[in-house]
Short mmCIF file of C-alpha atoms and ligand atoms in Angstrom, two decimals:
data_model
loop_
_atom_site.label_atom_id
_atom_site.label_comp_id
_atom_site.label_asym_id
_atom_site.label_seq_id
_atom_site.Cartn_x
_atom_site.Cartn_y
_atom_site.Cartn_z
CA MET A 1 -0.01 0.04 0.08
CA ASP A 2 1.25 3.51 -0.81
CA ILE A 3 0.71 6.51 1.32
CA THR A 4 0.90 9.97 -0.22
CA PRO A 5 0.31 13.11 1.94
CA VAL A 6 -2.05 15.58 0.24
CA ALA A 7 -1.25 18.68 2.42
CA GLY A 8 1.12 19.96 5.02
CA ALA A 9 -1.31 19.96 7.79
CA LEU A 10 -3.18 16.59 7.49
CA GLY A 11 -4.56 14.07 5.13
CA ALA A 12 -2.93 11.36 3.13
CA GLU A 13 -4.13 9.31 0.09
CA ILE A 14 -3.72 5.48 0.32
CA SER A 15 -3.54 3.43 -2.88
CA GLY A 16 -3.09 -0.15 -3.53
CA ILE A 17 -5.87 -1.38 -1.33
CA ASP A 18 -9.37 -2.83 -2.11
CA LEU A 19 -11.37 -1.90 0.96
CA GLY A 20 -14.18 -4.24 -0.19
CA ALA A 21 -11.99 -7.30 -0.06
CA PRO A 22 -11.15 -9.24 3.24
CA LEU A 23 -8.11 -7.33 4.70
CA SER A 24 -5.59 -9.00 6.99
CA ASP A 25 -4.98 -7.65 10.51
CA ALA A 26 -1.55 -6.31 9.25
CA VAL A 27 -3.36 -4.08 6.67
CA ILE A 28 -5.87 -2.86 9.16
CA ALA A 29 -3.05 -2.05 11.47
CA ASP A 30 -1.37 -0.13 8.61
CA ILE A 31 -4.40 1.91 7.94
CA ARG A 32 -4.90 2.67 11.60
CA SER A 33 -1.40 3.76 11.89
CA ALA A 34 -1.85 6.10 8.87
CA LEU A 35 -5.07 7.50 10.31
CA LEU A 36 -3.24 8.25 13.49
CA GLU A 37 -0.31 9.94 11.64
CA PHE A 38 -2.51 11.97 8.98
CA GLY A 39 -5.70 12.51 10.86
CA VAL A 40 -7.65 11.55 7.74
CA VAL A 41 -6.99 9.09 4.90
CA PHE A 42 -8.54 9.10 1.53
CA PHE A 43 -9.02 6.11 -0.99
CA HIS A 44 -10.20 6.30 -4.62
CA ASP A 45 -11.83 3.77 -7.03
CA GLN A 46 -13.41 1.68 -4.14
CA ASP A 47 -16.61 -0.37 -4.73
CA PHE A 48 -18.36 -1.87 -1.83
CA ASP A 49 -21.93 -2.12 -0.55
CA ALA A 50 -23.49 -1.14 2.70
CA SER A 51 -22.90 -4.57 4.28
CA ALA A 52 -19.07 -4.37 3.34
CA HIS A 53 -18.98 -0.77 4.57
CA LYS A 54 -20.05 -1.85 8.13
CA SER A 55 -17.69 -4.85 8.09
CA LEU A 56 -14.89 -2.63 7.29
CA ALA A 57 -15.88 -0.22 10.03
CA ARG A 58 -16.12 -2.92 12.58
CA ARG A 59 -12.40 -3.87 11.99
CA PHE A 60 -11.71 -0.36 13.77
CA GLY A 61 -14.30 -0.72 16.45
CA GLU A 62 -17.98 -1.01 17.30
CA ILE A 63 -20.48 0.96 14.97
CA PHE A 64 -21.82 4.23 16.48
CA VAL A 65 -25.42 4.60 15.66
CA HIS A 66 -26.40 8.14 15.03
CA PRO A 67 -28.68 9.67 17.66
CA PHE A 68 -30.63 12.41 15.86
CA PHE A 69 -30.79 11.74 11.96
CA VAL A 70 -34.27 10.32 11.10
CA PRO A 71 -33.08 6.66 10.49
CA GLY A 72 -33.43 4.91 7.20
CA ASP A 73 -33.77 1.08 6.89
CA ASP A 74 -30.58 0.49 8.81
CA PRO A 75 -29.75 2.59 11.81
CA GLU A 76 -26.04 1.80 11.59
CA ILE A 77 -25.84 3.65 8.03
CA VAL A 78 -26.36 7.30 7.57
CA ASN A 79 -27.10 8.20 3.84
CA ILE A 80 -26.21 11.85 3.38
CA ILE A 81 -28.17 13.00 0.31
CA ARG A 82 -28.34 16.35 -1.33
CA GLU A 83 -31.17 16.66 -3.92
CA PRO A 84 -30.78 19.33 -6.66
CA THR A 85 -33.51 21.43 -4.88
CA ASP A 86 -31.93 21.32 -1.38
CA THR A 87 -30.83 24.63 0.02
CA SER A 88 -28.93 23.27 2.96
CA ILE A 89 -26.80 20.27 3.62
CA VAL A 90 -25.56 17.99 6.36
CA GLY A 91 -22.24 19.14 7.85
CA GLN A 92 -22.11 22.60 6.27
CA ASP A 93 -20.50 24.09 9.50
CA TRP A 94 -17.18 23.11 10.88
CA HIS A 95 -17.71 20.25 13.26
CA ALA A 96 -16.51 17.01 14.78
CA ASP A 97 -19.23 14.49 14.56
CA THR A 98 -21.86 14.14 17.30
CA GLN A 99 -19.70 15.91 19.83
CA MET A 100 -22.54 16.36 22.30
CA VAL A 101 -22.78 12.70 23.44
CA PRO A 102 -20.81 11.37 26.41
CA GLN A 103 -18.59 9.27 24.15
CA PRO A 104 -18.33 10.99 20.62
CA PRO A 105 -17.32 8.66 17.72
CA MET A 106 -13.66 7.90 17.23
CA GLY A 107 -14.08 8.24 13.49
CA ALA A 108 -16.24 7.81 10.45
CA ILE A 109 -15.87 6.27 6.97
CA LEU A 110 -17.49 8.26 4.39
CA TYR A 111 -18.13 6.68 0.83
CA GLY A 112 -18.99 8.68 -2.30
CA VAL A 113 -21.89 6.89 -4.10
CA ASP A 114 -22.90 9.57 -6.37
CA VAL A 115 -20.79 12.66 -6.47
CA PRO A 116 -20.84 15.82 -8.71
CA ALA A 117 -18.36 16.19 -11.42
CA TYR A 118 -17.16 19.36 -9.58
CA GLY A 119 -18.16 21.00 -6.08
CA GLY A 120 -19.18 19.23 -3.04
CA ASP A 121 -15.49 18.88 -1.73
CA THR A 122 -14.94 18.20 2.02
CA LEU A 123 -12.60 20.21 4.16
CA PHE A 124 -10.66 18.91 7.03
CA ALA A 125 -8.71 20.70 9.87
CA ASN A 126 -6.05 19.34 12.07
CA GLN A 127 -6.75 20.12 15.69
CA TYR A 128 -3.56 19.13 17.02
CA LEU A 129 -1.92 21.88 15.01
CA ALA A 130 -4.59 24.32 16.09
CA TYR A 131 -3.77 23.50 19.71
CA GLU A 132 0.03 23.45 19.27
CA ALA A 133 0.04 26.85 17.48
CA LEU A 134 -1.56 28.59 20.42
CA SER A 135 0.52 30.92 22.72
CA ASP A 136 1.62 29.41 25.95
CA GLY A 137 -0.73 31.80 27.87
CA MET A 138 -3.71 30.61 25.93
CA LYS A 139 -2.67 27.12 26.53
CA ARG A 140 -2.51 27.78 30.26
CA MET A 141 -5.81 29.43 30.20
CA LEU A 142 -7.47 26.49 28.41
CA ASP A 143 -5.92 24.02 30.76
CA GLY A 144 -8.93 22.37 32.85
CA LEU A 145 -11.58 24.36 30.84
CA ARG A 146 -14.71 22.39 29.65
CA ALA A 147 -17.13 23.24 26.93
CA VAL A 148 -20.84 22.65 26.93
CA ASN A 149 -21.70 20.67 23.67
CA SER A 150 -25.37 20.33 22.57
CA ASP A 151 -27.24 19.19 19.62
CA ARG A 152 -29.79 21.91 19.78
CA LEU A 153 -28.08 23.99 16.87
CA VAL A 154 -28.57 20.90 14.58
CA ALA A 155 -31.67 19.00 15.61
CA GLY A 156 -35.00 19.34 17.33
CA PRO A 157 -38.16 21.42 16.60
CA GLY A 158 -37.60 24.89 15.31
CA HIS A 159 -33.80 24.61 14.27
CA GLY A 160 -34.84 24.69 10.64
CA ARG A 161 -31.75 23.02 9.25
CA SER A 162 -33.72 20.08 7.88
CA ASP A 163 -36.49 22.04 6.25
CA ASN A 164 -35.01 22.19 2.81
CA ARG A 165 -32.58 19.16 3.02
CA ALA A 166 -33.31 15.58 1.97
CA THR A 167 -31.30 14.13 4.94
CA LYS A 168 -33.32 15.08 7.97
CA ALA A 169 -32.45 15.46 11.57
CA ARG A 170 -35.21 14.71 14.11
CA GLN A 171 -37.49 17.70 14.60
CA ASP A 172 -40.38 15.89 16.47
CA ALA A 173 -41.76 17.11 19.76
CA ASP A 174 -40.36 13.94 21.59
CA TRP A 175 -36.81 14.85 20.66
CA ARG A 176 -34.87 15.92 23.68
CA GLU A 177 -31.59 17.91 23.67
CA THR A 178 -28.46 15.92 24.49
CA TYR A 179 -25.63 18.01 26.02
CA ASN A 180 -22.45 17.06 27.74
CA LEU A 181 -19.35 18.80 29.04
CA HIS A 182 -15.93 17.91 27.28
CA PRO A 183 -12.60 19.37 27.79
CA VAL A 184 -11.72 22.30 25.37
CA VAL A 185 -8.43 20.46 24.86
CA ARG A 186 -8.53 16.83 24.79
CA THR A 187 -5.80 14.41 24.93
CA HIS A 188 -5.86 11.76 22.07
CA PRO A 189 -6.20 8.36 23.76
CA GLU A 190 -3.91 6.53 21.20
CA THR A 191 -1.23 9.28 20.24
CA GLY A 192 -1.32 11.15 23.54
CA ARG A 193 -1.30 14.41 21.73
CA LYS A 194 -3.41 17.48 22.70
CA ALA A 195 -6.06 18.63 20.47
CA LEU A 196 -8.61 21.50 20.34
CA PHE A 197 -12.06 20.12 20.86
CA VAL A 198 -14.68 22.75 20.22
CA ASN A 199 -16.84 23.29 17.09
CA HIS A 200 -19.47 25.43 15.47
CA SER A 201 -22.23 22.79 15.40
CA TYR A 202 -22.00 21.65 18.95
CA SER A 203 -20.09 23.84 21.28
CA VAL A 204 -22.45 26.47 22.86
CA GLY A 205 -20.79 27.67 25.95
CA LEU A 206 -18.04 27.21 28.53
CA GLU A 207 -18.45 25.68 32.00
CA ASN A 208 -19.42 27.92 34.66
CA MET A 209 -19.98 30.92 32.45
CA SER A 210 -23.07 32.24 30.59
CA GLU A 211 -23.32 31.68 26.79
CA ASP A 212 -22.77 35.48 26.34
CA GLU A 213 -19.67 35.43 28.41
CA SER A 214 -18.37 32.23 26.61
CA ARG A 215 -18.99 33.51 23.11
CA PRO A 216 -15.92 35.63 22.34
CA LEU A 217 -13.44 33.02 23.38
CA LEU A 218 -15.34 30.18 22.19
CA ALA A 219 -15.99 31.83 18.82
CA TRP A 220 -12.26 32.79 18.36
CA LEU A 221 -11.11 29.25 19.32
CA MET A 222 -13.52 27.72 16.79
CA ASP A 223 -12.56 30.06 14.05
CA TRP A 224 -8.77 29.63 14.79
CA GLY A 225 -9.19 25.84 14.62
CA HIS A 226 -9.75 26.00 10.87
CA ARG A 227 -7.09 28.50 9.68
CA PRO A 228 -5.99 27.53 6.15
CA GLU A 229 -2.60 26.20 7.29
CA PHE A 230 -4.45 23.70 9.43
CA THR A 231 -6.61 22.20 6.61
CA CYS A 232 -6.73 20.13 3.55
CA ARG A 233 -9.48 19.88 0.94
CA PHE A 234 -10.80 16.48 -0.63
CA ARG A 235 -12.17 16.31 -3.95
CA TRP A 236 -14.62 13.37 -4.41
CA ARG A 237 -14.82 10.98 -7.21
CA PRO A 238 -17.55 8.25 -7.31
CA GLY A 239 -16.02 5.32 -5.17
CA SER A 240 -13.82 7.64 -3.15
CA VAL A 241 -13.55 7.21 0.55
CA ALA A 242 -12.66 9.47 3.41
CA PHE A 243 -11.82 7.94 6.87
CA TRP A 244 -11.31 10.71 9.57
CA ASP A 245 -10.10 10.55 13.14
CA ASN A 246 -12.93 12.46 14.89
CA ARG A 247 -10.87 13.01 18.09
CA CYS A 248 -8.24 15.30 16.38
CA THR A 249 -9.85 16.82 13.32
CA LYS A 250 -12.98 18.83 12.35
CA HIS A 251 -14.55 18.75 8.82
CA LEU A 252 -17.05 20.72 6.72
CA ALA A 253 -18.94 19.77 3.66
CA ILE A 254 -18.74 22.70 1.14
CA ASP A 255 -22.20 23.73 0.03
CA ASP A 256 -21.41 24.53 -3.73
CA SER A 257 -22.79 21.62 -5.54
CA HIS A 258 -25.99 23.36 -6.13
CA ARG A 259 -28.61 21.75 -8.57
CA VAL A 260 -26.72 18.41 -8.51
CA ARG A 261 -27.47 15.21 -6.69
CA ARG A 262 -24.84 14.08 -4.26
CA VAL A 263 -25.15 10.77 -2.26
CA MET A 264 -22.79 9.74 0.39
CA ARG A 265 -22.92 6.70 2.57
CA ARG A 266 -21.36 7.06 6.20
CA VAL A 267 -20.66 4.49 8.92
CA GLN A 268 -19.40 5.91 12.24
CA ILE A 269 -17.12 4.06 14.77
CA ALA A 270 -17.79 4.29 18.50
CA GLY A 271 -15.18 6.33 20.59
CA ASP A 272 -14.27 6.99 24.26
CA THR A 273 -14.91 9.64 26.86
CA PRO A 274 -12.77 12.63 26.00
CA SER A 275 -10.26 13.54 28.67
C1 SIN B 1 -20.30 14.99 7.31
O1 SIN B 1 -20.34 15.93 7.96
O2 SIN B 1 -20.01 13.99 7.79
C2 SIN B 1 -20.66 15.03 5.83
C3 SIN B 1 -19.40 15.36 5.00
C4 SIN B 1 -19.69 15.48 3.51
O3 SIN B 1 -20.72 15.15 3.16
O4 SIN B 1 -18.81 15.82 2.80
#
């Protein structure tokens, strides 16, 4: 297998592997090690169905069932669909996935089923670099600080995000907000490196402060986390795959594939309690 970095900050393309075929433990270990090194790994020209997709994900951990998307036939699969008439899309703000749960997913494997000829790229940002580039004073200030992470900006009645979107988050009256405190700077359980862990979709405040008081620092940290020098951009082809480490990266789906259908299939992998 060949590994080619795609940017200075993060991301590498892996070639020479058929992800739909049975893979040896050694190959899985090599993919995991590339994921830990590069934060997100990309593959092209893959061809596997939902069942093989789930089998692949299970080689890296248990499958995480998404808590607020309206489920399709299989709750372990999220189909992320943009219809030509949609005016908003899933993941259009910078985020780490599902950060409001007690144990956010360790990662996700996203497969491009039907992708536009151009547009609809995905951006990724390295949150180790975002943390490491902070001043010593800021690092000291963030030490021990926790953020409130909630899904109220992206699900529930009244948030409106799903109104003009094929892939729906729950908006029914029985939906209840999920929120949890997580460290603003988490330590990656496998690499031991520190990473910034706040994002626009889920982080709504800082512990023991009002949301108004929290906003300036939180907003600055969230914007800082995707400065261009911390990012890479992935251009999809049908059959491309992105596998990201959700513990040390953020991502954003670019909302620029207007009037074109885009279909992605995602399986998430369970994670641990951030510390
Ligand atoms: C996501 O946020 O997981 C979706 C990314 C994409 O559709 O490119």
